[in-house]
Structure formats: structure tokens, C-alpha cells
mmCIF file of C-alpha atoms and ligand atoms in Angstrom:
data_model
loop_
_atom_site.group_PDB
_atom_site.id
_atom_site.type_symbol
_atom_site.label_atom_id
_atom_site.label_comp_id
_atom_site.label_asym_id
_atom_site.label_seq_id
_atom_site.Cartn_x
_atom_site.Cartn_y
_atom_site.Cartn_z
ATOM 1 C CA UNK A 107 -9.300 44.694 -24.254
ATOM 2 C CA UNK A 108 -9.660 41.681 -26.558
ATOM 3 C CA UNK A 109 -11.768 38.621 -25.369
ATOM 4 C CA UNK A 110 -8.067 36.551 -25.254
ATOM 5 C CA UNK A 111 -6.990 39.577 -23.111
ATOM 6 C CA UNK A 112 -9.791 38.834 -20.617
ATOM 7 C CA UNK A 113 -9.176 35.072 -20.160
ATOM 8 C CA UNK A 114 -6.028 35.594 -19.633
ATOM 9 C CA UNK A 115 -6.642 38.161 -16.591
ATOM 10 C CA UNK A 116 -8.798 35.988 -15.375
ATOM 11 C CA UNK A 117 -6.933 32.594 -15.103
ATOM 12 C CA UNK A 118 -3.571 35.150 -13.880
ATOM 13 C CA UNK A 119 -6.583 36.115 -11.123
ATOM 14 C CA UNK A 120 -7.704 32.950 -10.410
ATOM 15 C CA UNK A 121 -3.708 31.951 -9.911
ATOM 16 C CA UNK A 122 -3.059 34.478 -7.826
ATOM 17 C CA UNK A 123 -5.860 33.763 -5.348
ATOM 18 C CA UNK A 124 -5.636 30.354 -5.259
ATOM 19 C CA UNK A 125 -1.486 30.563 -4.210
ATOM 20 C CA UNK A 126 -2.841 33.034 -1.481
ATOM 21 C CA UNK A 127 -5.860 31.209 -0.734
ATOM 22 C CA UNK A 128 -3.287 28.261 0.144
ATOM 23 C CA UNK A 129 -1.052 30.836 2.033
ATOM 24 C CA UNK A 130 1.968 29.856 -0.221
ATOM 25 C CA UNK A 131 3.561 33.502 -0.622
ATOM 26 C CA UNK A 132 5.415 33.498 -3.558
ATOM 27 C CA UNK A 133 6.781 35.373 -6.339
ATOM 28 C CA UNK A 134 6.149 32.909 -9.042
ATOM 29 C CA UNK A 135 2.623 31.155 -8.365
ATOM 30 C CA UNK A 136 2.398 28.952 -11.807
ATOM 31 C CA UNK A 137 5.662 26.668 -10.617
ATOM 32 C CA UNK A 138 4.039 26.574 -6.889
ATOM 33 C CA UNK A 139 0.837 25.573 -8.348
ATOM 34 C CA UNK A 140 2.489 22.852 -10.667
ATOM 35 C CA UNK A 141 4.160 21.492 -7.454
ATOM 36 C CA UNK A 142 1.588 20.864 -5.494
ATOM 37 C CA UNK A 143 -0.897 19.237 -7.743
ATOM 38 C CA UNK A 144 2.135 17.127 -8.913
ATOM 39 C CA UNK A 145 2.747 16.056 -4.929
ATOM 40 C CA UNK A 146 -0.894 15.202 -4.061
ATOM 41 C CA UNK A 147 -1.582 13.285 -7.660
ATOM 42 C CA UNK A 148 1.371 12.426 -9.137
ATOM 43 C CA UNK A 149 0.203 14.111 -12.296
ATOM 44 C CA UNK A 150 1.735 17.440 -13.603
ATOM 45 C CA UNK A 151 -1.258 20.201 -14.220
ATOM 46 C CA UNK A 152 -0.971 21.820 -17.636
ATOM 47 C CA UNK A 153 -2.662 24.940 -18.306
ATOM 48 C CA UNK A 154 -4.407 24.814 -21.552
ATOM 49 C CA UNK A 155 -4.402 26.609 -24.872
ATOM 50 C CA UNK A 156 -6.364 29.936 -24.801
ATOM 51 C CA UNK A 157 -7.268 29.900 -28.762
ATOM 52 C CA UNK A 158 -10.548 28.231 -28.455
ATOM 53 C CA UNK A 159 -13.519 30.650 -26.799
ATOM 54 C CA UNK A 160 -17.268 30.530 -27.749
ATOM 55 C CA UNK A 161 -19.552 32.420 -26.394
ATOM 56 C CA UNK A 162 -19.425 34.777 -23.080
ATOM 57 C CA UNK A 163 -18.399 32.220 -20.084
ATOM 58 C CA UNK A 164 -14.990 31.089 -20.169
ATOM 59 C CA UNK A 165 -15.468 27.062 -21.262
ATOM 60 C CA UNK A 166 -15.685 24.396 -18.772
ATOM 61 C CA UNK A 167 -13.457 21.767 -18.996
ATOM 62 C CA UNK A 168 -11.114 19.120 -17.304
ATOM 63 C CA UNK A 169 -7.782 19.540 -16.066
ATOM 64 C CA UNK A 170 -6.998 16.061 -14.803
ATOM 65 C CA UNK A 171 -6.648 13.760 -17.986
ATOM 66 C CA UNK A 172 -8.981 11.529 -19.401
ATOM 67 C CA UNK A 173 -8.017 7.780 -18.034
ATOM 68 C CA UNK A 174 -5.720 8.713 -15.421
ATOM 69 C CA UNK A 175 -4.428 5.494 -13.640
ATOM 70 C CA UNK A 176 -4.056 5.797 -9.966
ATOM 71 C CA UNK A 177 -2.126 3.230 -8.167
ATOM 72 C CA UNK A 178 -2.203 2.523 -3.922
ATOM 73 C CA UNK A 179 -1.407 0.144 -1.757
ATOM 74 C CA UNK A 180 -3.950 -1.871 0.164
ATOM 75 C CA UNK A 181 -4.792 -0.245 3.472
ATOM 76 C CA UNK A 182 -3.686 3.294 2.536
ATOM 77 C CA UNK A 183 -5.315 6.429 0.683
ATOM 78 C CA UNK A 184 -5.834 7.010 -2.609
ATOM 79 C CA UNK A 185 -6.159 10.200 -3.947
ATOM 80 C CA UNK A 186 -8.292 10.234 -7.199
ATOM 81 C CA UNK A 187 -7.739 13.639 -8.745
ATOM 82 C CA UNK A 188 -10.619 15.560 -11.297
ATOM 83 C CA UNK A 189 -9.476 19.504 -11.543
ATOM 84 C CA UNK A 190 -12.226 21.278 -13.097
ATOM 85 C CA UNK A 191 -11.208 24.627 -15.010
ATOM 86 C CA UNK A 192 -14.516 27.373 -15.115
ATOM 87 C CA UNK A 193 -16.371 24.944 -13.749
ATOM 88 C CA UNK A 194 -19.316 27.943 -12.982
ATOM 89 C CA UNK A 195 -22.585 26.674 -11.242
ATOM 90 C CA UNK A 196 -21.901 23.068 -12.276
ATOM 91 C CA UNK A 197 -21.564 20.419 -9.687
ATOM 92 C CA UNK A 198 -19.539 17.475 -9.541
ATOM 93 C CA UNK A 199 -20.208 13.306 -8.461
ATOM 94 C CA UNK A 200 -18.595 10.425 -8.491
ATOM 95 C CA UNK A 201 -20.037 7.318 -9.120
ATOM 96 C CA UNK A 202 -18.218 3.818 -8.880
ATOM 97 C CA UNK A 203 -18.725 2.172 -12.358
ATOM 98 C CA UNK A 204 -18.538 -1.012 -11.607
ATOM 99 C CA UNK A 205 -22.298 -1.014 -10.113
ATOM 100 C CA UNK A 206 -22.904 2.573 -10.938
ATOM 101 C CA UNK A 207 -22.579 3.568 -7.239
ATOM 102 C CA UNK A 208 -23.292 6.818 -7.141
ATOM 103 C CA UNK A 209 -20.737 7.737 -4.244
ATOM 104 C CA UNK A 210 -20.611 11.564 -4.088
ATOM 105 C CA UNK A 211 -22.332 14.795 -4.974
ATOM 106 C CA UNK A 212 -20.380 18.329 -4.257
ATOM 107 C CA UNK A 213 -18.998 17.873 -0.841
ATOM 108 C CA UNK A 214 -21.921 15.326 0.398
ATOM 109 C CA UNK A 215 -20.908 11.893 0.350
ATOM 110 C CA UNK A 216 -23.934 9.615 -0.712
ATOM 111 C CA UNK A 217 -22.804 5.998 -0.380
ATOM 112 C CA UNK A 218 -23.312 4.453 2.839
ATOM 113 C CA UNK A 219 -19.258 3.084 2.984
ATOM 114 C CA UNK A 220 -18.097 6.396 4.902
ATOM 115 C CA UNK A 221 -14.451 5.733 2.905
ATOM 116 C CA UNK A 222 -15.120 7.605 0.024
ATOM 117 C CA UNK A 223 -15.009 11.270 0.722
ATOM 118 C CA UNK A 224 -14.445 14.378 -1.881
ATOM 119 C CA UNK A 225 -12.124 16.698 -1.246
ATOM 120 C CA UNK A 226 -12.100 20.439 -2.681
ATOM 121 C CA UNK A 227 -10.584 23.173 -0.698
ATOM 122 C CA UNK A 228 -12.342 27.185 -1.137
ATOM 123 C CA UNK A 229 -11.284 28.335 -4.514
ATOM 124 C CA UNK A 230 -9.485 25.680 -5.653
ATOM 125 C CA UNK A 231 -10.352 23.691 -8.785
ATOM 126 C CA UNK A 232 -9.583 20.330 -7.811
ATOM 127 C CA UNK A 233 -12.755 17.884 -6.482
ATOM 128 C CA UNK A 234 -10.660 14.821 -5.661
ATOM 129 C CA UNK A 235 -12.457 11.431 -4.747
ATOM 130 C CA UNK A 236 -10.524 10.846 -1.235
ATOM 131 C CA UNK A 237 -10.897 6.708 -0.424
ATOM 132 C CA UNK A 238 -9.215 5.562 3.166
ATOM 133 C CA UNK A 239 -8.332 2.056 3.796
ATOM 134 C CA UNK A 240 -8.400 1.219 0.199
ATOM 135 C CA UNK A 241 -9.090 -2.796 0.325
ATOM 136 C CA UNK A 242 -8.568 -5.182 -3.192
ATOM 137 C CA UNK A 243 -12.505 -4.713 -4.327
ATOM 138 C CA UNK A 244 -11.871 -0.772 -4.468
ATOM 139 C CA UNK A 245 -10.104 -1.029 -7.807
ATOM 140 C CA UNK A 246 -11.882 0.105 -11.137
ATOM 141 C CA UNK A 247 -12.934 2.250 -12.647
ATOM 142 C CA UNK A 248 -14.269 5.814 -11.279
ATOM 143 C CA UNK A 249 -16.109 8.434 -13.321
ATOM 144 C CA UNK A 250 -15.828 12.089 -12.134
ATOM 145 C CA UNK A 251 -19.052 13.521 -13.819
ATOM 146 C CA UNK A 252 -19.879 17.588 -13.932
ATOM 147 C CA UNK A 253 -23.888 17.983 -14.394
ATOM 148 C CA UNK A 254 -23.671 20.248 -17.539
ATOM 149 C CA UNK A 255 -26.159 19.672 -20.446
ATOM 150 C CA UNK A 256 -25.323 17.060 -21.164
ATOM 151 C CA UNK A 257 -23.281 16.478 -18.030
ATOM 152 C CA UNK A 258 -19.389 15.746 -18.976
ATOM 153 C CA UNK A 259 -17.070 13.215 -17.500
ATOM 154 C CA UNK A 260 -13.930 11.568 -17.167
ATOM 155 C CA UNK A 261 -12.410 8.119 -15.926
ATOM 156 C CA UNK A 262 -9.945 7.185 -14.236
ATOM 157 C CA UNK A 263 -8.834 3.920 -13.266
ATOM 158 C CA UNK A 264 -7.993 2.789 -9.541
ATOM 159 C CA UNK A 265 -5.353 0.052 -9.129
ATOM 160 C CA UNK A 266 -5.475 -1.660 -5.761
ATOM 161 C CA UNK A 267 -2.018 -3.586 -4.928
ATOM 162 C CA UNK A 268 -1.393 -5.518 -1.658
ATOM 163 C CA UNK A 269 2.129 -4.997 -0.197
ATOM 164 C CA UNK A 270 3.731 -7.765 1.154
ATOM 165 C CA UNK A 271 7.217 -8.736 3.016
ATOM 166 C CA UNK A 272 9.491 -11.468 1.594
ATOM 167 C CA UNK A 273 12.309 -12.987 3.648
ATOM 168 C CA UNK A 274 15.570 -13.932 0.936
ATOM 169 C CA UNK A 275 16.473 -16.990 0.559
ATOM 170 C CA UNK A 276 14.719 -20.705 1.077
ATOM 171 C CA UNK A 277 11.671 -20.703 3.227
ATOM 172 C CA UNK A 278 13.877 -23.182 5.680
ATOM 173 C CA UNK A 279 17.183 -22.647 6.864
ATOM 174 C CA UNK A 280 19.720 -25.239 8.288
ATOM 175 C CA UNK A 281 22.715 -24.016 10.340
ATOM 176 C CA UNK A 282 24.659 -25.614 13.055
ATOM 177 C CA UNK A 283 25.215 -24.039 16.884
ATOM 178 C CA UNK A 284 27.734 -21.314 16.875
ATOM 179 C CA UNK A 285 26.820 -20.019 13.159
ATOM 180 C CA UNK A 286 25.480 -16.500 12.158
ATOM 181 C CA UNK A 287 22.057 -16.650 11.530
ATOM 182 C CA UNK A 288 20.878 -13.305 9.184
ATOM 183 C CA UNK A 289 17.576 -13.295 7.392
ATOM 184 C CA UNK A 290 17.058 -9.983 5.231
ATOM 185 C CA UNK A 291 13.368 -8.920 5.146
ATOM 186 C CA UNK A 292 12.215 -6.532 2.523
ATOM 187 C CA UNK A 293 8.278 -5.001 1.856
ATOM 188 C CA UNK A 294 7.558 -5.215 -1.467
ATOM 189 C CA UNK A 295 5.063 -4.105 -3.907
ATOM 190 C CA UNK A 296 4.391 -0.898 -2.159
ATOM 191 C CA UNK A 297 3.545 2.754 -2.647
ATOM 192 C CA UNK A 298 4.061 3.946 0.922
ATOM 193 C CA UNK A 299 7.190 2.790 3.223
ATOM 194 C CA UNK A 300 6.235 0.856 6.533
ATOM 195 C CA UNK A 301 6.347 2.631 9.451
ATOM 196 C CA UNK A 302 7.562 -0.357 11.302
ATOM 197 C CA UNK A 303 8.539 -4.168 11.325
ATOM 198 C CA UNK A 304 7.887 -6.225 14.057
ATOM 199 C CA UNK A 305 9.783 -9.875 14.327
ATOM 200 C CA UNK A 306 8.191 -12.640 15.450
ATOM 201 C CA UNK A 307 10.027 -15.844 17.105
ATOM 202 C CA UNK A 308 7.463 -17.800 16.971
ATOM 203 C CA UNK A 309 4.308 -16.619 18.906
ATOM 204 C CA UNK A 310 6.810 -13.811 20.510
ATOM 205 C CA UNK A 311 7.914 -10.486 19.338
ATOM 206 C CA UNK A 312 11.802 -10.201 19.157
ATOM 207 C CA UNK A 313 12.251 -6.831 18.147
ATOM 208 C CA UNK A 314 14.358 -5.600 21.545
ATOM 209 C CA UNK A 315 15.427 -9.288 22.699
ATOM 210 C CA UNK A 316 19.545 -7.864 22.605
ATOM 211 C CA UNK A 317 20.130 -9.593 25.359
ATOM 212 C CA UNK A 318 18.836 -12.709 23.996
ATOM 213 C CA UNK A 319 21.741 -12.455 21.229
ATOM 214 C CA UNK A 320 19.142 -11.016 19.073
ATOM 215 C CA UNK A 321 19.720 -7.900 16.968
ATOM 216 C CA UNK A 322 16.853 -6.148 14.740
ATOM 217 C CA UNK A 323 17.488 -3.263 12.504
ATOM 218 C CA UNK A 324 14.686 -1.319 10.276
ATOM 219 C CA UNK A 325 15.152 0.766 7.709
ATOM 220 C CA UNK A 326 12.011 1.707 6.836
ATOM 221 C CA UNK A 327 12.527 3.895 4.138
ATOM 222 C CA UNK A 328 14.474 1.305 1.902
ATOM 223 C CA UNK A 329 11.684 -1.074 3.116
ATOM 224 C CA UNK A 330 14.116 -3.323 4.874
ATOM 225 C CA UNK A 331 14.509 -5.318 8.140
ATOM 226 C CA UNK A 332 17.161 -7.336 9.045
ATOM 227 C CA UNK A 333 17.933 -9.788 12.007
ATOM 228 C CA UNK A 334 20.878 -10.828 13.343
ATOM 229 C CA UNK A 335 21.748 -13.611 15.456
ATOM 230 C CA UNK A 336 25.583 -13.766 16.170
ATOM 231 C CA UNK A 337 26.073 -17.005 17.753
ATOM 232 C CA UNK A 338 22.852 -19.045 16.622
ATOM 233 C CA UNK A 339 22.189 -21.561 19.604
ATOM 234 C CA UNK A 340 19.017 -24.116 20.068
ATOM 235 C CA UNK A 341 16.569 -21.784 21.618
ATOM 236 C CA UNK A 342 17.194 -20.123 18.824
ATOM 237 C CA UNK A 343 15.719 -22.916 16.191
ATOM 238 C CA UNK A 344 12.003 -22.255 15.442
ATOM 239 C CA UNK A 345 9.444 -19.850 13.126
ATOM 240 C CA UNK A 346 10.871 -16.621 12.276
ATOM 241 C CA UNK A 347 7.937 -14.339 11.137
ATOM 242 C CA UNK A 348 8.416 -10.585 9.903
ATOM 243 C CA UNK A 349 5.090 -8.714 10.150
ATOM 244 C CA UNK A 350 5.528 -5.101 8.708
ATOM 245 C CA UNK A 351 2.177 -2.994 9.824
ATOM 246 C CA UNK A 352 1.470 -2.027 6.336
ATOM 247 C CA UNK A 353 1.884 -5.604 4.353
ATOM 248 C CA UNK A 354 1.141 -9.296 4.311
ATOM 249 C CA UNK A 355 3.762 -11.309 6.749
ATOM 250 C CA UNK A 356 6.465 -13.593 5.725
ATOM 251 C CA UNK A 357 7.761 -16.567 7.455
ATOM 252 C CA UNK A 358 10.865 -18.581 7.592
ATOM 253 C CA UNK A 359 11.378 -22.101 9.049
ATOM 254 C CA UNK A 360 15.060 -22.033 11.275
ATOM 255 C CA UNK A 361 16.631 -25.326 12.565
ATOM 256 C CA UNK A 362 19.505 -25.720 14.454
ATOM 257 C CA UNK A 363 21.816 -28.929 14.197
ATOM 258 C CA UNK A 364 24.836 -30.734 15.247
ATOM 259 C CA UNK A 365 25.674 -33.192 12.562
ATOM 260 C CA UNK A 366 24.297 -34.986 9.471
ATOM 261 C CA UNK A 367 20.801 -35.615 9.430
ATOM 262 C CA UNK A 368 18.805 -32.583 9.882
ATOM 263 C CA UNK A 369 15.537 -34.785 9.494
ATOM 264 C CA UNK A 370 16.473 -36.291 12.505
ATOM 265 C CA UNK A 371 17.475 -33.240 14.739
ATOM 266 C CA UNK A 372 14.372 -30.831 14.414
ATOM 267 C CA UNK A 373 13.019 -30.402 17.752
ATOM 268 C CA UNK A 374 14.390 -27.830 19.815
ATOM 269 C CA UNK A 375 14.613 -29.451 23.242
ATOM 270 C CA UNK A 376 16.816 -32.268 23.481
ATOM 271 C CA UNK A 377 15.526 -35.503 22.923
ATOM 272 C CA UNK A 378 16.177 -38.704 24.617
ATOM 273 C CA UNK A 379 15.204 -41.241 21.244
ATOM 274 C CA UNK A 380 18.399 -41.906 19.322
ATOM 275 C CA UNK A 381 17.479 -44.242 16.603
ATOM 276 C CA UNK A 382 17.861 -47.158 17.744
ATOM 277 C CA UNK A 383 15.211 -46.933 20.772
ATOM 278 C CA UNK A 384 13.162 -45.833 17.443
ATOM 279 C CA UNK A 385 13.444 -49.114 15.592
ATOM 280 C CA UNK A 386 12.820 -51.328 18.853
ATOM 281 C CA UNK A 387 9.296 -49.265 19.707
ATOM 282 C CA UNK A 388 8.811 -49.903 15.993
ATOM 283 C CA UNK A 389 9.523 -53.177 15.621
ATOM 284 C CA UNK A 390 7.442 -53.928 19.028
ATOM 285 C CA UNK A 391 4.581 -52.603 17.313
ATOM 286 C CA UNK A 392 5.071 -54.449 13.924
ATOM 287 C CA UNK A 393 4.873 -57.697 16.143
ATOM 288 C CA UNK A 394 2.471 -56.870 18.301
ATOM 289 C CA UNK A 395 0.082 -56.624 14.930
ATOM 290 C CA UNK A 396 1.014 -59.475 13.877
ATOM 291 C CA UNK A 397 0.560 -61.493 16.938
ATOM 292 C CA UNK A 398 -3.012 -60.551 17.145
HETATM 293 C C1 NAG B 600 -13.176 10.446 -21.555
HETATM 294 O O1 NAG B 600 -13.062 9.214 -22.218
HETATM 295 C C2 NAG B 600 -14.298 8.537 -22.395
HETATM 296 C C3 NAG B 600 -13.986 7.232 -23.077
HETATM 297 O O2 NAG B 600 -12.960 6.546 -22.431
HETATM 298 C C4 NAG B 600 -15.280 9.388 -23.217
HETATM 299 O O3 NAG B 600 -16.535 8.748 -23.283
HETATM 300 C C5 NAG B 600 -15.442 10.744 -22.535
HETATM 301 O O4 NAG B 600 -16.258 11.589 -23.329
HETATM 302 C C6 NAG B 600 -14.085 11.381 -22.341
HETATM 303 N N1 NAG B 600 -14.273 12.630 -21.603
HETATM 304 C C7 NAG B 600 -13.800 13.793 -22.034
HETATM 305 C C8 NAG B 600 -14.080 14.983 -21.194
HETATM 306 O O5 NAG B 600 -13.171 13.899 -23.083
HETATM 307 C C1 NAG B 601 23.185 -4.596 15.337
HETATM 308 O O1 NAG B 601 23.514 -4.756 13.961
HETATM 309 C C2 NAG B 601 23.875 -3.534 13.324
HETATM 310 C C3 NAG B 601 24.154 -3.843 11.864
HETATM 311 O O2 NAG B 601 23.276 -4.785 11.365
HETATM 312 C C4 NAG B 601 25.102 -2.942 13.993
HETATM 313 O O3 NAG B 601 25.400 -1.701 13.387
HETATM 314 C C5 NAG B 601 24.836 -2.751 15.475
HETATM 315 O O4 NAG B 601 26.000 -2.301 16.107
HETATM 316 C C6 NAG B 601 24.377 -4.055 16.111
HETATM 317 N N1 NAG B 601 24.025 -3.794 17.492
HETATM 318 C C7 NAG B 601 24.468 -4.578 18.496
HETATM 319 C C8 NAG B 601 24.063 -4.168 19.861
HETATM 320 O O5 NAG B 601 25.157 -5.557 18.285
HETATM 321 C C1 NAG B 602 5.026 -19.501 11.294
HETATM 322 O O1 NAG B 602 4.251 -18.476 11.936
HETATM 323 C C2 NAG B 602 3.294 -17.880 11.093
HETATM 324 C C3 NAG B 602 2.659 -16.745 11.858
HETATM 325 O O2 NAG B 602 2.261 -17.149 13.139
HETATM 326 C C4 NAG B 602 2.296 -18.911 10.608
HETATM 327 O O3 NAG B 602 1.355 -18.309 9.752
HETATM 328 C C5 NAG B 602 3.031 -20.000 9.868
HETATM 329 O O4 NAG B 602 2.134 -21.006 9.477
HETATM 330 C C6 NAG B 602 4.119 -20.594 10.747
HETATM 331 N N1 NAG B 602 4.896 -21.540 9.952
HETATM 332 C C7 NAG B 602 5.280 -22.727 10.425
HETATM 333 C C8 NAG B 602 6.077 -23.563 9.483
HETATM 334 O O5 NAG B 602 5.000 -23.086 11.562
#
């Protein structure tokens, strides 16, 4: 059998173990493969050319691209991928660029900030750098190094962006007593859905207030709450906040008024000082400075 011949029996082995190894039964491992690397990373795996062979070992070398860009929301996981093909005795780190953090060595995480984490299941070729709760300072760049002499690495790029909800329209409303008051909030910037929205009148949490004429509904796969108010009233004038548990809040402003001058009608409760008791405590107080 030629040396080609070989390779190829080997990576058809190594195939065939690691789609049993992850207890996929299947007649056609290569797709299966392709599938699952392309759900955890986002990247499709491409097998590479078998026309280049020196020596006896197969040759090590990198399955994940050079400069790969991952992108995650604040607060969630990113998964930084570095497959490995023939990787033999060599081991892999990570180390954090920026400051040359050297965060992992095989399985053994070595920074002190438990987040980081790498991930490589029995006979698979893939040592990704797992980081939870991904905050703004984790982006940068991340180099997946094999020792090798010299050792060999690649890059790849971590984008950190923070998810936030946005309520349409002005950040005050205006509407009289009697009138339909919707406000649409949607969670944007993200690269997982909420799993759920909370409403906030202000300091309390309106979600299941029905019977207070208040109606919430959450679709949290289209990243969208809205709330409903029928018959707007009064009580109903005040902060409207929309607080989704994966994203920075949004708030809206709502008064509720009978007539002209909205300036003049903020507050809530009803108040006793129509403007002419206004100017007379004013006017009081202009002369009482005066008189001094
Ligand atoms: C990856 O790219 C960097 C430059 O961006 C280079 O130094 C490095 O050798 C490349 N790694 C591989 C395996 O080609
Ligand atoms: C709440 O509003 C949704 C549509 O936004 C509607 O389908 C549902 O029937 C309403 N529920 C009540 C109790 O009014
Ligand atoms: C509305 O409530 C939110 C959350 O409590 C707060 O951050 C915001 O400042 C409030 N806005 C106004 C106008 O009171």
C-alpha cells in the first residue's frame, strides 16, 4: 500500500472512531462530523489535501483557521475553537495576548480567573478555549499554541458585545386617560435570545398585573416584549422599565393627561395647585424679598 493509501486509512479510522466515540451511529460519519463542529463553532471543518507528506508521522497541523473571529454576547459562553489534526505527543496552551496570560496547558487550567477552561473530549481533535460569563475586557486576541519545535500557533480574535433592550419610540410618552398605551421592547445586539423579560412599573414588576389592566407578552425567540395597557388611566402614569435577564435595561417616561399642558399635569396623584394659587405663593415670596 502506497504512503497516500495509509493516510487515508488512517484519517477514514480516526473518522470512524471519533462518530462512535460521540455515540452518533451513522452511515455517513464525514457530514455528521461537519455538523457538529459547524454547531459548536460556527465554522465548517474542512479536511485537508493529502498531497503533501514528509517523513514517517502523518504532519501536524491546524484545522481551525488562522484568525478566526469569534463573536458572544456579554454574560454568556464563548467557545474558542483550535482542532488539531495528528497532533501526536504535542500539547496544547492558550495564552491571552494581550498580557501574555498564559491561561491553559492540556486540560489544566493555569490562570487564577476559573472562567477560562479547555475543552477536548477522548479522541477528538478539537482543544477549545471554553470562557463563561464572558465580560467586555475578555475580548482580544487568543493564541492556541502546540509545543512542537518550534511550537506552532494560531489566533483568533474574541469579540465581546453587550446586549441591550430598546423600547421604540421617544423616551417619554404623552397620552390622555382612556387611550391605549403599547410600548414594543426588543433585545438587541445579541447572540443568544433572552430567556425572559421582566417589566418594571416603576420600582414594581408588572409582568402578571392582568388584573391591573396590564397585559405582557414575550417572545423570546424574536427577542421581543410587548405591553399593553387597554384603557391607560393615572395609576398608570410613571417609569416603565424592561429588564431582559441577559441585556442592559431600557426605560421609558409615561404621563397621563387631561388637557393642554402636559408640563403642568405630571404628577400622578391629583393635585390641589391650579395656577393661580401658584402665582399668589410666588408673588408672596417675590415681596417678601423685597420687603426685607
Ligand atoms: C497564523 O497567523 C500568524 C500571523 O497572523 C502567523 O504568525 C502564524 O504563523 C500563523 N499560524 C499558522 C499555523 O499558519
Ligand atoms: C394580551 O395581548 C395579546 C396580544 O398582544 C392577546 O393575544 C391576549 O389575548 C391578551 N390577553 C388578555 C388577557 O387580554
Ligand atoms: C426609571 O427606572 C430606571 C430603573 O429603575 C432608572 O434607571 C431610571 O433612571 C428611571 N428613569 C426615570 C426618568 O425616573
Amino acid at each position: 500500500m502506497s504512503l497516500e493509501g495509509q493516510r487515508c486509512v488512517c484519517v477514514v479510522v480516526l473518522l470512524i472512531h471519533t462518530v462512535t466515540g460521540a455515540g452518533e451511529g451513522s452511515s455517513s460519519p464525514v457530514p455528521e462530523i461537519s455538523t457538529i463542529k459547524a454547531e459548536q463553532n460556527e465554522l465548517t471543518v474542512t479536511f485537508p489535501p493529502l498531497d503533501e507528506f514528509y517523513g514517517n508521522a502523518p504532519e501536524k497541523h491546524f484545522g481551525t483557521e488562522n484568525n478566526t473571529i469569534v463573536t458572544s454576547q456579554t454574560g454568556s459562553t464563548a467557545l474558542l475553537p483550535c482542532v488539531i489534526r495528528n497532533i501526536g505527543d504535542g500539547i496544547v496552551s492558550w495564552i491571552r495576548r494581550k498580557d501574555y496570560h498564559l491561561l491553559t496547558v492540556g486540560l489544566t487550567t493555569y490562570s487564577s480567573d476559573q472562567r477560562f477552561q479547555a475543552i477536548h473530549l477522548q479522541h477528538s481533535e478539537d482543544w477549545t478555549l471554553k470562557v463563561k460569563f464572558v465580560q467586555k475586557r475578555d475580548a482580544g486576541i487568543y493564541e492556541c499554541q502546540v509545543s512542537s519545535h518550534p511550537p506552532t500557533s494560531i489566533f483568533l480574535r474574541l469579540d465581546v458585545i453587550e446586549a441591550r433592550a430598546q423600547i421604540s419610540g421617544p423616551t417619554e410618552k404623552y397620552l390622555k386617560p382612556g387611550s391605549t398605551l403599547r410600548l414594543q421592547c426588543s433585545v438587541v445586539q445579541t447572540t443568544e435570545a433572552p430567556a425572559f423579560v421582566f417589566w418594571y412599573h416603576n420600582s414594581r414588576m408588572i409582568n402578571y398585573d392582568l388584573e391591573r389592566g396590564i397585559n405582557v407578552t414575550t417572545d423570546p425567540a424574536q427577542r421581543l416584549s410587548d405591553l399593553l395597557i387597554p384603557a391607560a388611566s393615572v395609576s398608570h402614569a410613571g417609569n416603565y422599565t424592561c429588564v431582559p435577564n441577559n441585556a442592559v435595561p431600557a426605560s421609558i417616561y409615561v404621563h397621563i393627561f387631561n388637557g393642554e399642558n402636559p408640563a403642568a399635569m405630571q404628577s400622578s396623584s391629583p393635585c390641589p395647585m391650579n395656577s393661580w394659587y401658584i402665582h399668589v405663593v410666588l408673588y408672596s415670596f417675590l415681596i417678601h424679598l423685597i420687603l426685607r
